[in-house]
């Protein structure tokens, strides 16, 4: 009998970034392709101590609430409430298995097949996978240095398009690196109120600012915003702790679906995460370290790219997060083809086309500076420059 799959599998493809991991696993290749935190910056000793402390409680190895450990939800409600400028309670927070699960569950709650979803272009690849699996009709609006072009979104709405969901990575965008401007946050919220769509504000990088915090979240300006975040980038990916908060009815629907998805999260990692996030003095020092170290790496990368390419490449204005977006002024360059030459020269990146919906992104690429020290980043930029020249000559 032939193997058959559900229609939702039609058109799905593996993440180009995940496919690159095998290619870049060679020890001689400096990978700027992933989006991984540096393991040396992950507080493993503090995690070990909190794990030992948590394991003295039998509840840490038992099933827990579907929405997450109450203590953790209290901590998250306090932290997120301070960001949006109003009181949150634990009933408005759902803890998920990373923020990617939050996005997936929201798609199941909010979308029927054929519903319109608007994403930014370039787009976060994980969001594209989720919305395609939900069989949504995905459309895009462009990004610029101020984040999502909400004027272009308004034009789309005025033309008659009626999205169910608009997705934005509001802070230190993956892959573009930009921050959604304060006036655009208010505009996006106003459009959501006027046209009745949901905004999914995806914010795993907001704590990793280098000079100044990002503006107030979009969720501060409308009740039609569901906000997502994660402990993966500031504590450890392996904790698998993400969360969402917003409309209580949406949270209740997410909880219902989550009962069928995984029943509950890890009581052990929830206890560990709650302890670390509630230790404000320790967390402040830890975040300061991350901002200082990642900021130094971002400057090393942008200096190396500028030295290697000069005016032939334009860089995003890196203010935080983990990524730098590079666009070559020669728009005939194909960075997907360049990647093969780059790997031969011992460096890897993600081609811009991996993030595209329809716009021409073939002359762009995404670089992650988070995992490599400054001296390694300098070598990587030199190798990338050599690969570019070799590719152009061929």
Short mmCIF file of C-alpha atoms in Angstrom, two decimals:
data_model
loop_
_atom_site.label_atom_id
_atom_site.label_comp_id
_atom_site.label_asym_id
_atom_site.label_seq_id
_atom_site.Cartn_x
_atom_site.Cartn_y
_atom_site.Cartn_z
CA UNK A 1 0.00 0.00 0.00
CA UNK A 2 1.30 3.49 -0.83
CA UNK A 3 2.03 5.83 2.06
CA UNK A 4 -0.42 8.72 2.26
CA UNK A 5 -0.28 11.78 4.47
CA UNK A 6 -2.68 14.54 5.45
CA UNK A 7 -3.10 17.54 3.17
CA UNK A 8 -1.35 19.74 5.71
CA UNK A 9 1.91 18.02 4.72
CA UNK A 10 1.55 19.34 1.15
CA UNK A 11 4.05 22.11 0.51
CA UNK A 12 5.87 21.71 3.83
CA UNK A 13 9.63 21.65 3.62
CA UNK A 14 12.38 21.35 6.17
CA UNK A 15 13.93 24.51 7.54
CA UNK A 16 16.87 25.59 5.42
CA UNK A 17 18.67 26.52 8.63
CA UNK A 18 18.19 23.07 10.15
CA UNK A 19 19.42 21.50 6.92
CA UNK A 20 22.58 23.57 7.18
CA UNK A 21 23.54 22.12 10.56
CA UNK A 22 24.95 18.93 9.05
CA UNK A 23 26.83 20.93 6.44
CA UNK A 24 28.39 23.21 9.02
CA UNK A 25 29.24 20.50 11.57
CA UNK A 26 32.70 20.06 10.05
CA UNK A 27 35.35 21.23 12.53
CA UNK A 28 37.11 23.30 9.85
CA UNK A 29 34.00 25.38 9.11
CA UNK A 30 33.22 28.49 11.17
CA UNK A 31 29.44 28.54 11.28
CA UNK A 32 27.66 31.88 11.32
CA UNK A 33 24.51 30.07 10.23
CA UNK A 34 22.81 28.98 13.45
CA UNK A 35 20.95 31.02 16.01
CA UNK A 36 22.47 29.40 19.06
CA UNK A 37 23.57 31.10 22.27
CA UNK A 38 27.19 30.55 23.26
CA UNK A 39 27.30 27.56 25.63
CA UNK A 40 29.98 29.35 27.65
CA UNK A 41 27.41 32.05 28.46
CA UNK A 42 24.79 29.57 29.66
CA UNK A 43 24.78 29.54 33.49
CA UNK A 44 25.32 25.82 33.85
CA UNK A 45 26.54 25.96 37.45
CA UNK A 46 23.50 27.95 38.56
CA UNK A 47 21.24 25.53 36.67
CA UNK A 48 22.95 22.60 38.43
CA UNK A 49 22.39 24.15 41.85
CA UNK A 50 18.75 24.93 41.14
CA UNK A 51 18.22 21.40 39.79
CA UNK A 52 19.63 19.91 42.98
CA UNK A 53 17.43 22.19 45.06
CA UNK A 54 14.34 21.39 42.97
CA UNK A 55 14.92 17.63 43.22
CA UNK A 56 14.42 17.77 46.97
CA UNK A 57 10.75 18.42 46.17
CA UNK A 58 8.90 15.29 44.93
CA UNK A 59 6.63 17.52 42.83
CA UNK A 60 9.58 18.40 40.59
CA UNK A 61 9.46 14.95 38.98
CA UNK A 62 5.67 14.67 38.80
CA UNK A 63 3.06 15.74 36.28
CA UNK A 64 2.10 19.39 36.62
CA UNK A 65 -0.54 21.83 35.42
CA UNK A 66 -0.99 22.03 31.66
CA UNK A 67 -0.45 25.79 31.73
CA UNK A 68 2.79 25.45 33.68
CA UNK A 69 4.05 25.63 37.24
CA UNK A 70 2.06 28.26 39.14
CA UNK A 71 5.18 29.79 40.67
CA UNK A 72 6.73 30.24 37.22
CA UNK A 73 3.54 31.76 35.83
CA UNK A 74 3.46 34.21 38.75
CA UNK A 75 7.06 35.25 37.99
CA UNK A 76 6.33 35.63 34.27
CA UNK A 77 3.13 37.57 34.92
CA UNK A 78 5.06 40.06 37.06
CA UNK A 79 7.86 40.46 34.51
CA UNK A 80 5.60 40.73 31.48
CA UNK A 81 3.14 42.97 33.29
CA UNK A 82 5.96 45.42 34.04
CA UNK A 83 6.79 45.50 30.31
CA UNK A 84 3.27 46.20 29.07
CA UNK A 85 2.40 48.54 31.92
CA UNK A 86 -0.53 46.73 33.52
CA UNK A 87 -1.11 43.98 36.03
CA UNK A 88 -1.12 40.44 34.68
CA UNK A 89 -2.18 37.41 36.65
CA UNK A 90 -1.08 33.83 36.28
CA UNK A 91 -4.34 32.93 34.51
CA UNK A 92 -3.28 35.08 31.55
CA UNK A 93 0.02 33.21 31.09
CA UNK A 94 0.60 29.79 29.51
CA UNK A 95 4.04 28.18 29.76
CA UNK A 96 4.96 26.18 26.66
CA UNK A 97 7.69 23.87 25.43
CA UNK A 98 9.68 26.77 24.01
CA UNK A 99 8.09 29.72 22.22
CA UNK A 100 7.91 27.68 19.01
CA UNK A 101 5.26 25.48 20.61
CA UNK A 102 3.39 28.61 21.67
CA UNK A 103 3.35 29.75 18.05
CA UNK A 104 2.20 26.33 16.85
CA UNK A 105 -0.61 26.10 19.40
CA UNK A 106 -1.78 29.62 18.59
CA UNK A 107 -1.97 28.75 14.91
CA UNK A 108 -4.19 25.79 15.76
CA UNK A 109 -6.40 27.93 18.00
CA UNK A 110 -6.78 30.95 15.71
CA UNK A 111 -6.56 29.66 12.13
CA UNK A 112 -8.74 27.61 9.82
CA UNK A 113 -7.39 26.39 6.48
CA UNK A 114 -7.38 29.26 4.00
CA UNK A 115 -7.33 32.03 6.62
CA UNK A 116 -4.99 34.88 5.76
CA UNK A 117 -1.84 35.41 7.81
CA UNK A 118 0.44 38.39 7.23
CA UNK A 119 4.14 38.02 7.97
CA UNK A 120 7.13 40.29 7.59
CA UNK A 121 9.51 39.83 4.68
CA UNK A 122 12.13 38.59 5.23
CA UNK A 123 10.23 36.25 7.55
CA UNK A 124 11.15 34.10 10.52
CA UNK A 125 11.35 30.61 9.04
CA UNK A 126 9.81 28.94 12.09
CA UNK A 127 6.69 31.07 11.66
CA UNK A 128 6.45 30.16 7.98
CA UNK A 129 6.58 26.46 8.85
CA UNK A 130 3.83 26.84 11.44
CA UNK A 131 1.49 28.84 9.22
CA UNK A 132 2.01 26.58 6.23
CA UNK A 133 1.26 23.54 8.40
CA UNK A 134 -1.96 25.31 9.44
CA UNK A 135 -2.79 25.63 5.71
CA UNK A 136 -3.05 29.39 6.01
CA UNK A 137 -2.85 31.76 3.05
CA UNK A 138 0.38 33.55 3.91
CA UNK A 139 0.98 37.08 2.60
CA UNK A 140 3.83 39.44 3.42
CA UNK A 141 4.59 43.08 3.98
CA UNK A 142 8.12 44.48 3.78
CA UNK A 143 10.54 45.30 6.57
CA UNK A 144 12.84 48.29 6.63
CA UNK A 145 15.08 49.85 9.27
CA UNK A 146 12.00 50.66 11.36
CA UNK A 147 10.67 47.11 11.35
CA UNK A 148 7.39 46.08 9.79
CA UNK A 149 6.14 48.69 7.32
CA UNK A 150 2.75 49.26 8.91
CA UNK A 151 1.81 51.78 6.21
CA UNK A 152 2.15 48.93 3.68
CA UNK A 153 0.03 46.75 5.99
CA UNK A 154 -2.63 49.46 6.09
CA UNK A 155 -2.64 49.62 2.29
CA UNK A 156 -3.12 45.85 2.19
CA UNK A 157 -6.04 46.12 4.59
CA UNK A 158 -7.61 48.99 2.65
CA UNK A 159 -7.38 46.89 -0.51
CA UNK A 160 -9.76 44.38 1.09
CA UNK A 161 -7.38 41.77 2.53
CA UNK A 162 -8.67 40.58 5.90
CA UNK A 163 -6.02 38.70 7.86
CA UNK A 164 -6.88 36.61 10.87
CA UNK A 165 -3.34 36.96 12.24
CA UNK A 166 -0.44 39.36 11.73
CA UNK A 167 2.90 38.04 12.98
CA UNK A 168 5.81 40.27 13.96
CA UNK A 169 9.21 39.68 15.54
CA UNK A 170 9.21 43.08 17.18
CA UNK A 171 12.68 43.24 18.75
CA UNK A 172 16.01 42.51 17.04
CA UNK A 173 14.28 40.71 14.24
CA UNK A 174 15.27 37.26 13.05
CA UNK A 175 16.74 37.51 10.41
CA UNK A 176 16.74 41.26 9.69
CA UNK A 177 17.99 42.44 13.10
CA UNK A 178 15.76 45.54 13.18
CA UNK A 179 13.48 46.87 15.92
CA UNK A 180 9.85 47.82 15.30
CA UNK A 181 9.67 51.58 15.79
CA UNK A 182 7.55 52.97 18.65
CA UNK A 183 5.10 54.78 16.38
CA UNK A 184 4.66 51.65 14.26
CA UNK A 185 3.86 49.60 17.36
CA UNK A 186 0.99 51.94 18.15
CA UNK A 187 -0.09 51.94 14.50
CA UNK A 188 -0.09 48.13 14.33
CA UNK A 189 -2.14 47.94 17.53
CA UNK A 190 -4.61 50.50 16.18
CA UNK A 191 -4.99 48.55 12.94
CA UNK A 192 -5.66 45.37 14.92
CA UNK A 193 -8.40 47.12 16.87
CA UNK A 194 -9.91 48.65 13.72
CA UNK A 195 -9.85 45.55 11.51
CA UNK A 196 -10.23 42.85 14.15
CA UNK A 197 -7.18 40.68 13.51
CA UNK A 198 -4.90 39.14 16.10
CA UNK A 199 -1.29 40.27 16.41
CA UNK A 200 1.22 37.63 17.47
CA UNK A 201 4.14 39.58 18.93
CA UNK A 202 7.07 37.17 18.91
CA UNK A 203 9.85 38.44 21.19
CA UNK A 204 12.58 35.95 22.14
CA UNK A 205 15.40 38.53 21.84
CA UNK A 206 14.05 41.60 23.65
CA UNK A 207 16.27 41.22 26.73
CA UNK A 208 19.43 41.20 24.58
CA UNK A 209 19.70 44.93 23.90
CA UNK A 210 23.16 46.50 23.70
CA UNK A 211 22.60 50.21 24.31
CA UNK A 212 18.97 50.89 25.18
CA UNK A 213 15.88 48.74 25.71
CA UNK A 214 13.42 48.39 22.86
CA UNK A 215 10.18 50.44 23.00
CA UNK A 216 7.16 49.21 24.93
CA UNK A 217 5.67 46.03 23.49
CA UNK A 218 2.85 46.12 20.97
CA UNK A 219 0.82 44.31 23.63
CA UNK A 220 0.85 47.52 25.68
CA UNK A 221 -1.47 49.18 23.16
CA UNK A 222 -4.15 46.60 22.33
CA UNK A 223 -5.96 43.63 23.84
CA UNK A 224 -5.78 41.93 20.44
CA UNK A 225 -2.08 41.15 20.88
CA UNK A 226 -0.81 37.74 22.01
CA UNK A 227 2.75 38.09 23.19
CA UNK A 228 5.34 35.28 23.04
CA UNK A 229 8.76 35.03 24.64
CA UNK A 230 11.31 32.50 25.80
CA UNK A 231 14.03 31.67 28.31
CA UNK A 232 16.11 29.96 25.62
CA UNK A 233 18.20 32.98 24.64
CA UNK A 234 18.86 34.32 28.14
CA UNK A 235 19.08 31.11 30.23
CA UNK A 236 19.32 27.86 28.26
CA UNK A 237 17.54 26.34 25.25
CA UNK A 238 17.48 22.91 26.91
CA UNK A 239 15.17 24.20 29.65
CA UNK A 240 12.52 24.35 26.90
CA UNK A 241 10.61 27.14 28.60
CA UNK A 242 8.60 29.56 26.50
CA UNK A 243 5.40 31.39 27.27
CA UNK A 244 2.52 33.38 25.87
CA UNK A 245 0.09 35.81 27.43
CA UNK A 246 -2.92 37.72 26.22
CA UNK A 247 -6.67 37.34 25.96
CA UNK A 248 -7.85 34.88 28.60
CA UNK A 249 -10.14 33.08 26.13
CA UNK A 250 -7.18 32.48 23.83
CA UNK A 251 -5.11 31.19 26.75
CA UNK A 252 -7.91 28.81 27.74
CA UNK A 253 -8.13 27.51 24.16
CA UNK A 254 -4.35 27.03 24.04
CA UNK A 255 -4.53 25.11 27.31
CA UNK A 256 -7.21 22.81 25.87
CA UNK A 257 -5.09 22.00 22.83
CA UNK A 258 -1.96 21.63 24.92
CA UNK A 259 -3.67 18.90 26.93
CA UNK A 260 -3.71 16.84 23.75
CA UNK A 261 -0.22 17.89 22.64
CA UNK A 262 1.95 17.16 25.67
CA UNK A 263 -0.39 17.21 28.72
CA UNK A 264 2.10 19.30 30.70
CA UNK A 265 5.61 20.67 30.62
CA UNK A 266 8.58 19.71 32.76
CA UNK A 267 7.93 20.47 36.43
CA UNK A 268 11.68 20.21 37.01
CA UNK A 269 12.76 22.79 34.42
CA UNK A 270 9.85 25.05 35.42
CA UNK A 271 11.12 25.09 39.01
CA UNK A 272 14.67 25.81 37.83
CA UNK A 273 13.53 28.63 35.55
CA UNK A 274 11.26 30.20 38.17
CA UNK A 275 14.11 30.30 40.68
CA UNK A 276 16.51 31.93 38.23
CA UNK A 277 14.06 34.50 36.86
CA UNK A 278 12.91 35.49 40.34
CA UNK A 279 16.47 36.13 41.58
CA UNK A 280 16.49 39.70 40.32
CA UNK A 281 20.00 40.63 41.50
CA UNK A 282 21.58 37.57 39.89
CA UNK A 283 19.52 37.93 36.71
CA UNK A 284 20.48 41.58 36.28
CA UNK A 285 24.19 40.70 36.44
CA UNK A 286 23.70 37.77 34.06
CA UNK A 287 21.84 39.91 31.51
CA UNK A 288 24.47 42.63 31.75
CA UNK A 289 27.11 40.01 30.93
CA UNK A 290 25.15 38.75 27.92
CA UNK A 291 24.57 42.27 26.59
CA UNK A 292 28.23 43.19 27.00
CA UNK A 293 29.62 40.04 25.44
CA UNK A 294 27.15 39.78 22.57
CA UNK A 295 27.50 43.50 21.93
CA UNK A 296 31.27 43.12 21.58
CA UNK A 297 30.77 40.24 19.16
CA UNK A 298 28.27 42.19 17.08
CA UNK A 299 30.78 45.03 16.73
CA UNK A 300 33.54 42.59 15.78
CA UNK A 301 31.36 41.04 13.08
CA UNK A 302 30.16 44.31 11.58
CA UNK A 303 33.70 45.69 11.58
CA UNK A 304 34.97 42.53 9.86
CA UNK A 305 32.25 42.62 7.20
CA UNK A 306 32.84 46.31 6.56
CA UNK A 307 36.58 45.66 6.19
CA UNK A 308 36.05 42.70 3.87
CA UNK A 309 33.40 44.25 1.62
CA UNK A 310 33.44 48.02 2.00
CA UNK A 311 30.69 49.66 -0.04
CA UNK A 312 29.79 46.43 -1.81
CA UNK A 313 27.67 45.28 1.15
CA UNK A 314 25.10 47.05 3.34
CA UNK A 315 24.65 45.91 6.94
CA UNK A 316 21.70 46.09 9.29
CA UNK A 317 22.06 48.44 12.26
CA UNK A 318 22.70 45.87 14.99
CA UNK A 319 21.25 47.10 18.29
CA UNK A 320 20.75 43.76 20.02
CA UNK A 321 19.80 40.14 19.53
CA UNK A 322 21.98 37.65 17.65
CA UNK A 323 21.84 38.48 13.95
CA UNK A 324 23.25 40.75 11.27
CA UNK A 325 21.60 41.03 7.84
CA UNK A 326 23.89 41.69 4.89
CA UNK A 327 22.74 42.83 1.44
CA UNK A 328 25.20 42.96 -1.44
CA UNK A 329 24.90 45.98 -3.69
CA UNK A 330 25.45 43.69 -6.67
CA UNK A 331 21.96 42.21 -6.82
CA UNK A 332 23.06 39.62 -9.37
CA UNK A 333 24.94 37.72 -6.67
CA UNK A 334 23.25 34.49 -5.58
CA UNK A 335 24.10 33.85 -1.95
CA UNK A 336 22.70 30.30 -2.12
CA UNK A 337 25.39 29.55 -4.73
CA UNK A 338 27.93 31.61 -2.76
CA UNK A 339 27.33 29.36 0.25
CA UNK A 340 28.87 26.37 -1.50
CA UNK A 341 32.04 28.36 -2.18
CA UNK A 342 32.00 29.77 1.35
CA UNK A 343 31.92 26.30 2.92
CA UNK A 344 34.93 25.36 0.77
CA UNK A 345 36.67 28.38 2.33
CA UNK A 346 35.66 27.31 5.85
CA UNK A 347 32.74 29.61 6.68
CA UNK A 348 28.95 29.23 6.54
CA UNK A 349 25.90 31.50 6.66
CA UNK A 350 22.18 31.35 5.82
CA UNK A 351 21.23 32.63 2.34
CA UNK A 352 18.59 35.34 2.27
CA UNK A 353 16.33 33.23 0.09
CA UNK A 354 15.64 30.97 3.11
CA UNK A 355 13.57 33.80 4.59
CA UNK A 356 11.73 34.91 1.47
CA UNK A 357 8.06 34.82 0.54
CA UNK A 358 8.27 36.53 -2.85
CA UNK A 359 10.69 39.40 -2.66
CA UNK A 360 14.14 39.04 -4.19
CA UNK A 361 16.42 38.17 -1.27
CA UNK A 362 18.98 36.22 -3.26
CA UNK A 363 21.64 38.89 -2.79
CA UNK A 364 21.27 38.87 1.01
CA UNK A 365 22.44 36.63 3.83
CA UNK A 366 22.03 36.28 7.58
CA UNK A 367 24.98 36.02 9.95
CA UNK A 368 24.82 34.99 13.61
CA UNK A 369 27.59 36.43 15.79
CA UNK A 370 26.44 34.93 19.09
CA UNK A 371 28.39 31.67 19.15
CA UNK A 372 31.89 32.78 18.09
CA UNK A 373 34.48 34.88 19.96
CA UNK A 374 35.67 38.12 18.40
CA UNK A 375 38.92 36.72 17.00
CA UNK A 376 37.07 33.84 15.34
CA UNK A 377 34.54 36.27 13.87
CA UNK A 378 37.41 38.27 12.34
CA UNK A 379 38.73 35.12 10.65
CA UNK A 380 35.22 34.21 9.47
CA UNK A 381 34.80 37.61 7.82
CA UNK A 382 38.14 37.25 6.03
CA UNK A 383 37.12 33.82 4.76
CA UNK A 384 33.77 35.16 3.61
CA UNK A 385 35.51 37.94 1.71
CA UNK A 386 37.85 35.44 0.04
CA UNK A 387 34.89 33.21 -0.85
CA UNK A 388 33.03 36.16 -2.39
CA UNK A 389 36.02 37.01 -4.62
CA UNK A 390 36.48 33.37 -5.64
CA UNK A 391 32.79 33.04 -6.43
CA UNK A 392 32.75 36.25 -8.47
CA UNK A 393 35.77 35.12 -10.49
CA UNK A 394 34.21 31.74 -11.22
#
